[in-house]
Amino acid sequence: MEPVSDQFMQFHPIHGTNVRLDHSGTQATRVESFANGVCFSKCPLKPGEIFLIEIEDKELGWCGHLRIGLSARDPRSLEVVPEYSIPNLTDLGDSWIFAITRNHNKIVEEAEVLEPRQGELVGGRRLGRGEEEDGAGDQADEQTARNRKPKTFFTDTHLYIENVRIPRDKLVGRSRPGRYSHILDDLYKTNALPPTARRSRIGVLYVPRGEGLADMHIVINGEDMGASAKRISTAGPLYAVVDVFAATKCVRIVQSHPCRHCVGRPSRSTLFTGWPLTGSSCQRHSNTTASMNEGHMDTWISLKC
């Protein structure tokens, strides 16, 4: 199953007090401090639909990085957006958040003792990882992790998670320009981005696992980290959560799934500049006006779910 979305991904207008969204609603910047950066997807996710972001800017001097996950809470139901996704939002229940670190984001499946029993909803529980942030000097571990990637990671055109298939070229963050450089360049392993680096791409989705239940998966630069939360109830809507926290300063949504109204149409995403616009080529979803001013482009978009 390769999801075809009928929505243009945006951030919800309800967000943390230190977050500023751009005109398109696809870029979130924390404008001060290190907290109050919690954001939500504008619309609930569908099964197998990934909410994918790219780290655009970082801020030195803070300890900690991006957090990402799912919440069964409608942002409109919150009296106030929590200061932190972990523990404030997870303590409210019905939310499952994953703290991204420099290394060790893979799930260790042996930790089944943390799996909730049927019918339980355990907010923020994660499998096989501690809460500690990794030290800055773990470059050797990082290189070892890269070498452990299966050979097919560098050749497969799609990422497969159960019965979900996602085009890998949108998922992979690269330190060099070139859409297919991760396939054509034999030195790609040495250029793979650390999870917390600029241009690193991180996504969240849920995969159905029986009637009314699903597993949450985190994808980092084209690699599935495993089921980071299991047996989540799908009885109600599930929103993506992105916490622009600490060293992560700014993130941008990457439109990873083709819109069903745009399939087969040529993309205008590289018009004028050669770099992706935040807008959509689908006339049903967007009405985009671009203006060039000293090499900069501003995009105004009128969108709805």
PDB file of C-alpha atoms in Angstrom:
ATOM      1  CA  MET A   1       0.000   0.000   0.000  1.00  0.00           C
ATOM      2  CA  GLU A   2       1.458   3.342  -1.072  1.00  0.00           C
ATOM      3  CA  PRO A   3      -0.627   6.096   0.514  1.00  0.00           C
ATOM      4  CA  VAL A   4      -2.018   8.802  -1.755  1.00  0.00           C
ATOM      5  CA  SER A   5      -2.974  11.808   0.331  1.00  0.00           C
ATOM      6  CA  ASP A   6      -5.974  14.044  -0.253  1.00  0.00           C
ATOM      7  CA  GLN A   7      -4.572  16.731   2.021  1.00  0.00           C
ATOM      8  CA  PHE A   8      -1.707  19.189   1.914  1.00  0.00           C
ATOM      9  CA  MET A   9       0.232  18.803   5.163  1.00  0.00           C
ATOM     10  CA  GLN A  10       0.337  21.866   7.417  1.00  0.00           C
ATOM     11  CA  PHE A  11       0.851  22.719  11.065  1.00  0.00           C
ATOM     12  CA  HIS A  12      -2.191  23.384  13.222  1.00  0.00           C
ATOM     13  CA  PRO A  13      -2.831  27.065  14.040  1.00  0.00           C
ATOM     14  CA  ILE A  14      -2.897  26.060  17.718  1.00  0.00           C
ATOM     15  CA  HIS A  15       0.681  25.646  18.951  1.00  0.00           C
ATOM     16  CA  GLY A  16       3.154  26.609  21.692  1.00  0.00           C
ATOM     17  CA  THR A  17       3.521  30.266  22.622  1.00  0.00           C
ATOM     18  CA  ASN A  18       7.090  30.490  21.293  1.00  0.00           C
ATOM     19  CA  VAL A  19       6.243  29.082  17.845  1.00  0.00           C
ATOM     20  CA  ARG A  20       5.779  31.207  14.737  1.00  0.00           C
ATOM     21  CA  LEU A  21       4.406  29.675  11.536  1.00  0.00           C
ATOM     22  CA  ASP A  22       5.142  30.996   8.063  1.00  0.00           C
ATOM     23  CA  HIS A  23       2.422  32.083   5.610  1.00  0.00           C
ATOM     24  CA  SER A  24       2.006  28.565   4.217  1.00  0.00           C
ATOM     25  CA  GLY A  25       1.711  26.890   7.617  1.00  0.00           C
ATOM     26  CA  THR A  26       4.476  24.458   6.693  1.00  0.00           C
ATOM     27  CA  GLN A  27       7.409  26.011   8.570  1.00  0.00           C
ATOM     28  CA  ALA A  28       7.567  26.279  12.378  1.00  0.00           C
ATOM     29  CA  THR A  29      10.210  28.382  14.134  1.00  0.00           C
ATOM     30  CA  ARG A  30      10.771  28.699  17.880  1.00  0.00           C
ATOM     31  CA  VAL A  31      11.462  32.390  18.266  1.00  0.00           C
ATOM     32  CA  GLU A  32      12.744  32.452  21.862  1.00  0.00           C
ATOM     33  CA  SER A  33      13.799  30.308  24.841  1.00  0.00           C
ATOM     34  CA  PHE A  34      14.064  26.512  24.466  1.00  0.00           C
ATOM     35  CA  ALA A  35      10.515  25.362  25.297  1.00  0.00           C
ATOM     36  CA  ASN A  36       6.886  26.133  24.380  1.00  0.00           C
ATOM     37  CA  GLY A  37       7.605  24.794  20.895  1.00  0.00           C
ATOM     38  CA  VAL A  38       4.899  22.109  20.659  1.00  0.00           C
ATOM     39  CA  CYS A  39       3.154  21.893  17.265  1.00  0.00           C
ATOM     40  CA  PHE A  40       0.447  19.618  15.862  1.00  0.00           C
ATOM     41  CA  SER A  41      -0.573  18.553  12.378  1.00  0.00           C
ATOM     42  CA  LYS A  42      -3.499  20.583  11.087  1.00  0.00           C
ATOM     43  CA  CYS A  43      -5.464  17.437  10.247  1.00  0.00           C
ATOM     44  CA  PRO A  44      -5.443  13.927  11.734  1.00  0.00           C
ATOM     45  CA  LEU A  45      -3.230  11.403   9.973  1.00  0.00           C
ATOM     46  CA  LYS A  46      -4.621   8.505   7.993  1.00  0.00           C
ATOM     47  CA  PRO A  47      -3.265   4.948   8.408  1.00  0.00           C
ATOM     48  CA  GLY A  48       0.133   4.707   6.705  1.00  0.00           C
ATOM     49  CA  GLU A  49       0.305   8.466   6.074  1.00  0.00           C
ATOM     50  CA  ILE A  50       3.617   9.940   7.223  1.00  0.00           C
ATOM     51  CA  PHE A  51       4.025  13.413   8.687  1.00  0.00           C
ATOM     52  CA  LEU A  52       7.544  14.283   7.564  1.00  0.00           C
ATOM     53  CA  ILE A  53       9.619  17.281   8.634  1.00  0.00           C
ATOM     54  CA  GLU A  54      13.104  18.556   7.824  1.00  0.00           C
ATOM     55  CA  ILE A  55      15.290  20.346  10.353  1.00  0.00           C
ATOM     56  CA  GLU A  56      16.043  23.763   8.852  1.00  0.00           C
ATOM     57  CA  ASP A  57      17.874  25.519  11.663  1.00  0.00           C
ATOM     58  CA  LYS A  58      19.472  24.793  15.011  1.00  0.00           C
ATOM     59  CA  GLU A  59      20.436  26.893  18.029  1.00  0.00           C
ATOM     60  CA  LEU A  60      23.606  26.238  19.987  1.00  0.00           C
ATOM     61  CA  GLY A  61      23.720  26.284  23.765  1.00  0.00           C
ATOM     62  CA  TRP A  62      20.713  24.084  24.552  1.00  0.00           C
ATOM     63  CA  CYS A  63      20.656  20.446  25.676  1.00  0.00           C
ATOM     64  CA  GLY A  64      18.105  18.294  23.867  1.00  0.00           C
ATOM     65  CA  HIS A  65      16.588  18.011  20.412  1.00  0.00           C
ATOM     66  CA  LEU A  66      13.384  17.562  18.450  1.00  0.00           C
ATOM     67  CA  ARG A  67      10.580  15.408  19.856  1.00  0.00           C
ATOM     68  CA  ILE A  68       7.984  13.797  17.613  1.00  0.00           C
ATOM     69  CA  GLY A  69       5.020  11.477  17.964  1.00  0.00           C
ATOM     70  CA  LEU A  70       1.243  11.138  17.943  1.00  0.00           C
ATOM     71  CA  SER A  71      -1.611  12.400  20.085  1.00  0.00           C
ATOM     72  CA  ALA A  72      -5.237  11.345  20.263  1.00  0.00           C
ATOM     73  CA  ARG A  73      -6.064  14.773  21.674  1.00  0.00           C
ATOM     74  CA  ASP A  74      -7.573  17.341  19.344  1.00  0.00           C
ATOM     75  CA  PRO A  75      -5.443  20.503  19.741  1.00  0.00           C
ATOM     76  CA  ARG A  76      -8.662  22.518  19.979  1.00  0.00           C
ATOM     77  CA  SER A  77      -9.583  20.637  23.155  1.00  0.00           C
ATOM     78  CA  LEU A  78      -6.495  21.870  25.025  1.00  0.00           C
ATOM     79  CA  GLU A  79      -7.028  24.740  27.443  1.00  0.00           C
ATOM     80  CA  VAL A  80      -3.381  25.633  26.937  1.00  0.00           C
ATOM     81  CA  VAL A  81      -0.684  24.003  24.822  1.00  0.00           C
ATOM     82  CA  PRO A  82       1.766  22.294  27.214  1.00  0.00           C
ATOM     83  CA  GLU A  83       5.206  23.823  27.652  1.00  0.00           C
ATOM     84  CA  TYR A  84       6.858  20.482  26.899  1.00  0.00           C
ATOM     85  CA  SER A  85       5.672  17.450  24.937  1.00  0.00           C
ATOM     86  CA  ILE A  86       7.605  15.267  27.416  1.00  0.00           C
ATOM     87  CA  PRO A  87       6.400  15.047  30.144  1.00  0.00           C
ATOM     88  CA  ASN A  88       3.588  17.637  30.107  1.00  0.00           C
ATOM     89  CA  LEU A  89       1.650  16.432  27.057  1.00  0.00           C
ATOM     90  CA  THR A  90       2.299  12.741  27.666  1.00  0.00           C
ATOM     91  CA  ASP A  91       1.166  13.089  31.288  1.00  0.00           C
ATOM     92  CA  LEU A  92      -2.252  14.150  29.991  1.00  0.00           C
ATOM     93  CA  GLY A  93      -2.573  10.672  28.468  1.00  0.00           C
ATOM     94  CA  ASP A  94      -3.363   9.471  24.951  1.00  0.00           C
ATOM     95  CA  SER A  95      -0.089  10.879  23.567  1.00  0.00           C
ATOM     96  CA  TRP A  96       3.017   9.001  22.453  1.00  0.00           C
ATOM     97  CA  ILE A  97       6.146  11.119  22.014  1.00  0.00           C
ATOM     98  CA  PHE A  98       9.654  10.101  20.977  1.00  0.00           C
ATOM     99  CA  ALA A  99      12.729  12.183  21.900  1.00  0.00           C
ATOM    100  CA  ILE A 100      15.207  12.229  18.995  1.00  0.00           C
ATOM    101  CA  THR A 101      18.858  11.934  20.008  1.00  0.00           C
ATOM    102  CA  ARG A 102      22.153  11.990  18.109  1.00  0.00           C
ATOM    103  CA  ASN A 103      22.400   8.190  18.326  1.00  0.00           C
ATOM    104  CA  HIS A 104      20.518   5.152  19.580  1.00  0.00           C
ATOM    105  CA  ASN A 105      17.081   5.951  18.141  1.00  0.00           C
ATOM    106  CA  LYS A 106      16.457   2.338  17.112  1.00  0.00           C
ATOM    107  CA  ILE A 107      13.906   0.372  19.096  1.00  0.00           C
ATOM    108  CA  VAL A 108      15.090  -2.729  20.971  1.00  0.00           C
ATOM    109  CA  GLU A 109      12.248  -5.193  20.530  1.00  0.00           C
ATOM    110  CA  GLU A 110      13.265  -7.257  23.578  1.00  0.00           C
ATOM    111  CA  ALA A 111      11.693  -4.624  25.820  1.00  0.00           C
ATOM    112  CA  GLU A 112       8.230  -6.090  25.458  1.00  0.00           C
ATOM    113  CA  VAL A 113       7.551  -5.513  29.169  1.00  0.00           C
ATOM    114  CA  LEU A 114       6.695  -1.917  28.291  1.00  0.00           C
ATOM    115  CA  GLU A 115       3.970  -2.897  25.851  1.00  0.00           C
ATOM    116  CA  PRO A 116       0.564  -1.910  27.238  1.00  0.00           C
ATOM    117  CA  ARG A 117      -2.072  -4.585  27.683  1.00  0.00           C
ATOM    118  CA  GLN A 118      -5.076  -4.676  25.376  1.00  0.00           C
ATOM    119  CA  GLY A 119      -7.399  -1.780  26.003  1.00  0.00           C
ATOM    120  CA  GLU A 120      -4.797   0.335  27.779  1.00  0.00           C
ATOM    121  CA  LEU A 121      -3.571   3.672  26.512  1.00  0.00           C
ATOM    122  CA  VAL A 122      -0.242   4.586  28.010  1.00  0.00           C
ATOM    123  CA  GLY A 123       0.828   8.118  27.132  1.00  0.00           C
ATOM    124  CA  GLY A 124       4.395   8.631  26.102  1.00  0.00           C
ATOM    125  CA  ARG A 125       5.659   5.078  26.699  1.00  0.00           C
ATOM    126  CA  ARG A 126       8.632   4.170  24.530  1.00  0.00           C
ATOM    127  CA  LEU A 127      10.280   0.812  23.934  1.00  0.00           C
ATOM    128  CA  GLY A 128      13.932  -0.029  24.396  1.00  0.00           C
ATOM    129  CA  ARG A 129      15.391   3.483  24.904  1.00  0.00           C
ATOM    130  CA  GLY A 130      16.349   5.594  27.880  1.00  0.00           C
ATOM    131  CA  GLU A 131      15.518   9.256  28.250  1.00  0.00           C
ATOM    132  CA  GLU A 132      19.151  10.385  28.315  1.00  0.00           C
ATOM    133  CA  GLU A 133      20.485  12.618  25.589  1.00  0.00           C
ATOM    134  CA  ASP A 134      23.578  11.355  23.817  1.00  0.00           C
ATOM    135  CA  GLY A 135      26.925  13.064  24.290  1.00  0.00           C
ATOM    136  CA  ALA A 136      28.478  15.158  21.570  1.00  0.00           C
ATOM    137  CA  GLY A 137      31.529  12.900  21.326  1.00  0.00           C
ATOM    138  CA  ASP A 138      29.818   9.768  20.053  1.00  0.00           C
ATOM    139  CA  GLN A 139      31.045  10.038  16.460  1.00  0.00           C
ATOM    140  CA  ALA A 140      32.433   6.499  16.539  1.00  0.00           C
ATOM    141  CA  ASP A 141      29.016   5.123  17.524  1.00  0.00           C
ATOM    142  CA  GLU A 142      27.441   7.174  14.764  1.00  0.00           C
ATOM    143  CA  GLN A 143      29.796   5.715  12.139  1.00  0.00           C
ATOM    144  CA  THR A 144      29.143   2.203  13.457  1.00  0.00           C
ATOM    145  CA  ALA A 145      25.391   2.759  13.167  1.00  0.00           C
ATOM    146  CA  ARG A 146      25.775   3.866   9.559  1.00  0.00           C
ATOM    147  CA  ASN A 147      27.743   0.743   8.699  1.00  0.00           C
ATOM    148  CA  ARG A 148      25.008  -1.436  10.194  1.00  0.00           C
ATOM    149  CA  LYS A 149      22.451  -0.224   7.662  1.00  0.00           C
ATOM    150  CA  PRO A 150      21.346  -3.065   5.366  1.00  0.00           C
ATOM    151  CA  LYS A 151      22.741  -2.973   1.863  1.00  0.00           C
ATOM    152  CA  THR A 152      19.233  -2.579   0.437  1.00  0.00           C
ATOM    153  CA  PHE A 153      18.940   0.767   2.238  1.00  0.00           C
ATOM    154  CA  PHE A 154      21.188   2.274  -0.436  1.00  0.00           C
ATOM    155  CA  THR A 155      19.416   0.682  -3.425  1.00  0.00           C
ATOM    156  CA  ASP A 156      15.705   0.316  -2.590  1.00  0.00           C
ATOM    157  CA  THR A 157      13.516   3.054  -4.017  1.00  0.00           C
ATOM    158  CA  HIS A 158      10.862   2.616  -1.311  1.00  0.00           C
ATOM    159  CA  LEU A 159      10.736   2.094   2.444  1.00  0.00           C
ATOM    160  CA  TYR A 160       8.482  -0.785   3.502  1.00  0.00           C
ATOM    161  CA  ILE A 161       6.815  -0.853   6.931  1.00  0.00           C
ATOM    162  CA  GLU A 162       4.464  -3.809   7.142  1.00  0.00           C
ATOM    163  CA  ASN A 163       2.120  -3.238   4.171  1.00  0.00           C
ATOM    164  CA  VAL A 164       2.955   0.482   3.840  1.00  0.00           C
ATOM    165  CA  ARG A 165       5.253   1.603   1.016  1.00  0.00           C
ATOM    166  CA  ILE A 166       6.795   5.111   1.009  1.00  0.00           C
ATOM    167  CA  PRO A 167       9.072   6.613  -1.696  1.00  0.00           C
ATOM    168  CA  ARG A 168      12.527   6.823  -0.139  1.00  0.00           C
ATOM    169  CA  ASP A 169      13.767   9.844  -2.125  1.00  0.00           C
ATOM    170  CA  LYS A 170      11.475  12.124  -0.096  1.00  0.00           C
ATOM    171  CA  LEU A 171      12.460  10.514   3.208  1.00  0.00           C
ATOM    172  CA  VAL A 172      16.223  10.790   2.954  1.00  0.00           C
ATOM    173  CA  GLY A 173      17.996  13.924   4.139  1.00  0.00           C
ATOM    174  CA  ARG A 174      21.284  14.604   2.375  1.00  0.00           C
ATOM    175  CA  SER A 175      24.293  16.771   3.062  1.00  0.00           C
ATOM    176  CA  ARG A 176      24.779  17.328  -0.675  1.00  0.00           C
ATOM    177  CA  PRO A 177      22.305  18.492  -3.333  1.00  0.00           C
ATOM    178  CA  GLY A 178      21.130  16.016  -5.950  1.00  0.00           C
ATOM    179  CA  ARG A 179      17.924  14.031  -5.794  1.00  0.00           C
ATOM    180  CA  TYR A 180      19.553  10.683  -6.565  1.00  0.00           C
ATOM    181  CA  SER A 181      22.942  11.265  -4.969  1.00  0.00           C
ATOM    182  CA  HIS A 182      22.131   8.775  -2.212  1.00  0.00           C
ATOM    183  CA  ILE A 183      21.818   6.062  -4.862  1.00  0.00           C
ATOM    184  CA  LEU A 184      24.506   7.051  -7.352  1.00  0.00           C
ATOM    185  CA  ASP A 185      27.304   8.099  -5.033  1.00  0.00           C
ATOM    186  CA  ASP A 186      29.353   5.255  -3.533  1.00  0.00           C
ATOM    187  CA  LEU A 187      30.429   7.618  -0.763  1.00  0.00           C
ATOM    188  CA  TYR A 188      26.880   8.154   0.481  1.00  0.00           C
ATOM    189  CA  LYS A 189      27.620   6.333   3.732  1.00  0.00           C
ATOM    190  CA  THR A 190      30.099   9.006   4.739  1.00  0.00           C
ATOM    191  CA  ASN A 191      27.554  11.740   3.934  1.00  0.00           C
ATOM    192  CA  ALA A 192      24.551  10.301   5.800  1.00  0.00           C
ATOM    193  CA  LEU A 193      23.198  12.946   8.124  1.00  0.00           C
ATOM    194  CA  PRO A 194      23.032  12.484  11.904  1.00  0.00           C
ATOM    195  CA  PRO A 195      19.386  12.500  13.067  1.00  0.00           C
ATOM    196  CA  THR A 196      19.691  15.903  14.761  1.00  0.00           C
ATOM    197  CA  ALA A 197      21.608  17.698  11.975  1.00  0.00           C
ATOM    198  CA  ARG A 198      20.306  20.409   9.674  1.00  0.00           C
ATOM    199  CA  ARG A 199      18.470  18.929   6.655  1.00  0.00           C
ATOM    200  CA  SER A 200      17.842  15.695   8.526  1.00  0.00           C
ATOM    201  CA  ARG A 201      14.348  14.385   7.787  1.00  0.00           C
ATOM    202  CA  ILE A 202      12.212  12.809  10.496  1.00  0.00           C
ATOM    203  CA  GLY A 203       8.680  11.470  10.155  1.00  0.00           C
ATOM    204  CA  VAL A 204       5.964   9.753  12.160  1.00  0.00           C
ATOM    205  CA  LEU A 205       3.173   7.447  11.032  1.00  0.00           C
ATOM    206  CA  TYR A 206       0.986   4.683  12.404  1.00  0.00           C
ATOM    207  CA  VAL A 207       0.483   1.229  10.922  1.00  0.00           C
ATOM    208  CA  PRO A 208      -2.721  -0.763  11.625  1.00  0.00           C
ATOM    209  CA  ARG A 209      -2.137  -3.892  13.735  1.00  0.00           C
ATOM    210  CA  GLY A 210      -5.530  -5.518  13.963  1.00  0.00           C
ATOM    211  CA  GLU A 211      -8.980  -4.117  14.507  1.00  0.00           C
ATOM    212  CA  GLY A 212      -8.900  -0.763  16.272  1.00  0.00           C
ATOM    213  CA  LEU A 213      -5.163  -0.845  17.094  1.00  0.00           C
ATOM    214  CA  ALA A 214      -1.962   0.431  15.498  1.00  0.00           C
ATOM    215  CA  ASP A 215       1.788   0.765  16.058  1.00  0.00           C
ATOM    216  CA  MET A 216       3.575   4.114  15.828  1.00  0.00           C
ATOM    217  CA  HIS A 217       6.765   4.215  13.749  1.00  0.00           C
ATOM    218  CA  ILE A 218       9.423   6.905  13.560  1.00  0.00           C
ATOM    219  CA  VAL A 219      11.390   7.230  10.296  1.00  0.00           C
ATOM    220  CA  ILE A 220      14.759   9.016  10.340  1.00  0.00           C
ATOM    221  CA  ASN A 221      16.481   9.799   7.026  1.00  0.00           C
ATOM    222  CA  GLY A 222      14.755   6.941   5.245  1.00  0.00           C
ATOM    223  CA  GLU A 223      15.247   4.324   7.960  1.00  0.00           C
ATOM    224  CA  ASP A 224      12.464   2.882  10.097  1.00  0.00           C
ATOM    225  CA  MET A 225      13.350   2.990  13.796  1.00  0.00           C
ATOM    226  CA  GLY A 226      10.800   0.307  14.649  1.00  0.00           C
ATOM    227  CA  ALA A 227       7.540   0.391  16.580  1.00  0.00           C
ATOM    228  CA  SER A 228       8.151   3.073  19.217  1.00  0.00           C
ATOM    229  CA  ALA A 229       4.636   2.717  20.651  1.00  0.00           C
ATOM    230  CA  LYS A 230       2.416  -0.324  20.287  1.00  0.00           C
ATOM    231  CA  ARG A 231      -1.299  -1.095  20.399  1.00  0.00           C
ATOM    232  CA  ILE A 232      -2.410   2.520  20.079  1.00  0.00           C
ATOM    233  CA  SER A 233      -6.163   2.854  19.792  1.00  0.00           C
ATOM    234  CA  THR A 234      -7.369   4.129  16.410  1.00  0.00           C
ATOM    235  CA  ALA A 235     -10.942   4.624  17.615  1.00  0.00           C
ATOM    236  CA  GLY A 236     -10.435   8.386  17.318  1.00  0.00           C
ATOM    237  CA  PRO A 237      -8.309  10.793  15.255  1.00  0.00           C
ATOM    238  CA  LEU A 238      -4.528  10.757  15.697  1.00  0.00           C
ATOM    239  CA  TYR A 239      -2.616  14.018  15.218  1.00  0.00           C
ATOM    240  CA  ALA A 240       1.125  14.291  14.588  1.00  0.00           C
ATOM    241  CA  VAL A 241       3.067  16.118  17.314  1.00  0.00           C
ATOM    242  CA  VAL A 242       6.340  17.980  16.677  1.00  0.00           C
ATOM    243  CA  ASP A 243       8.110  19.646  19.587  1.00  0.00           C
ATOM    244  CA  VAL A 244      10.613  22.226  18.262  1.00  0.00           C
ATOM    245  CA  PHE A 245      12.686  21.801  21.392  1.00  0.00           C
ATOM    246  CA  ALA A 246      16.070  23.083  22.650  1.00  0.00           C
ATOM    247  CA  ALA A 247      18.801  22.755  19.978  1.00  0.00           C
ATOM    248  CA  THR A 248      16.195  22.363  17.210  1.00  0.00           C
ATOM    249  CA  LYS A 249      15.216  25.877  16.132  1.00  0.00           C
ATOM    250  CA  CYS A 250      13.176  25.550  12.933  1.00  0.00           C
ATOM    251  CA  VAL A 251      11.499  22.725  11.006  1.00  0.00           C
ATOM    252  CA  ARG A 252       9.715  22.510   7.657  1.00  0.00           C
ATOM    253  CA  ILE A 253       7.105  19.993   6.486  1.00  0.00           C
ATOM    254  CA  VAL A 254       8.101  17.842   3.505  1.00  0.00           C
ATOM    255  CA  GLN A 255       5.158  16.750   1.355  1.00  0.00           C
ATOM    256  CA  SER A 256       6.007  13.063   1.069  1.00  0.00           C
ATOM    257  CA  HIS A 257       2.857  11.547  -0.433  1.00  0.00           C
ATOM    258  CA  PRO A 258       1.443  12.467  -3.854  1.00  0.00           C
ATOM    259  CA  CYS A 259      -1.888  14.241  -3.690  1.00  0.00           C
ATOM    260  CA  ARG A 260      -4.545  12.137  -5.398  1.00  0.00           C
ATOM    261  CA  HIS A 261      -5.492  15.163  -7.515  1.00  0.00           C
ATOM    262  CA  CYS A 262      -1.874  15.700  -8.613  1.00  0.00           C
ATOM    263  CA  VAL A 263      -0.866  12.139  -9.519  1.00  0.00           C
ATOM    264  CA  GLY A 264       0.527  12.114 -13.052  1.00  0.00           C
ATOM    265  CA  ARG A 265       0.866  15.894 -13.291  1.00  0.00           C
ATOM    266  CA  PRO A 266       4.256  17.557 -13.669  1.00  0.00           C
ATOM    267  CA  SER A 267       5.538  19.124 -10.458  1.00  0.00           C
ATOM    268  CA  ARG A 268       6.232  22.839 -10.209  1.00  0.00           C
ATOM    269  CA  SER A 269       8.138  22.452  -6.964  1.00  0.00           C
ATOM    270  CA  THR A 270      11.424  23.637  -8.475  1.00  0.00           C
ATOM    271  CA  LEU A 271       9.978  26.519 -10.489  1.00  0.00           C
ATOM    272  CA  PHE A 272      12.156  29.665 -10.553  1.00  0.00           C
ATOM    273  CA  THR A 273      14.683  28.650  -7.914  1.00  0.00           C
ATOM    274  CA  GLY A 274      15.488  24.980  -8.237  1.00  0.00           C
ATOM    275  CA  TRP A 275      14.630  24.406  -4.553  1.00  0.00           C
ATOM    276  CA  PRO A 276      11.266  23.141  -3.258  1.00  0.00           C
ATOM    277  CA  LEU A 277       8.459  25.573  -2.691  1.00  0.00           C
ATOM    278  CA  THR A 278       6.326  25.191   0.395  1.00  0.00           C
ATOM    279  CA  GLY A 279       3.251  25.238  -1.822  1.00  0.00           C
ATOM    280  CA  SER A 280       1.421  22.491  -3.660  1.00  0.00           C
ATOM    281  CA  SER A 281       1.021  22.009  -7.402  1.00  0.00           C
ATOM    282  CA  CYS A 282      -2.583  20.938  -6.830  1.00  0.00           C
ATOM    283  CA  GLN A 283      -5.008  23.700  -7.812  1.00  0.00           C
ATOM    284  CA  ARG A 284      -7.685  22.125  -5.636  1.00  0.00           C
ATOM    285  CA  HIS A 285      -5.550  22.675  -2.544  1.00  0.00           C
ATOM    286  CA  SER A 286      -3.581  25.804  -3.236  1.00  0.00           C
ATOM    287  CA  ASN A 287      -3.677  29.208  -4.786  1.00  0.00           C
ATOM    288  CA  THR A 288      -0.039  30.221  -4.861  1.00  0.00           C
ATOM    289  CA  THR A 289       1.433  33.554  -5.772  1.00  0.00           C
ATOM    290  CA  ALA A 290       5.207  33.830  -5.908  1.00  0.00           C
ATOM    291  CA  SER A 291       7.153  37.034  -5.904  1.00  0.00           C
ATOM    292  CA  MET A 292      10.885  37.347  -6.464  1.00  0.00           C
ATOM    293  CA  ASN A 293      12.673  40.016  -4.458  1.00  0.00           C
ATOM    294  CA  GLU A 294      16.464  40.008  -4.404  1.00  0.00           C
ATOM    295  CA  GLY A 295      16.598  36.254  -4.737  1.00  0.00           C
ATOM    296  CA  HIS A 296      13.940  35.548  -2.095  1.00  0.00           C
ATOM    297  CA  MET A 297      10.533  34.030  -2.690  1.00  0.00           C
ATOM    298  CA  ASP A 298       7.463  34.504  -0.518  1.00  0.00           C
ATOM    299  CA  THR A 299       4.553  32.125  -0.972  1.00  0.00           C
ATOM    300  CA  TRP A 300       0.997  32.790   0.083  1.00  0.00           C
ATOM    301  CA  ILE A 301      -1.241  29.763   0.187  1.00  0.00           C
ATOM    302  CA  SER A 302      -4.930  29.319   0.910  1.00  0.00           C
ATOM    303  CA  LEU A 303      -5.496  25.760   2.008  1.00  0.00           C
ATOM    304  CA  LYS A 304      -7.966  23.619   3.866  1.00  0.00           C
ATOM    305  CA  CYS A 305      -8.096  20.000   5.058  1.00  0.00           C
TER     306      CYS A 305
END
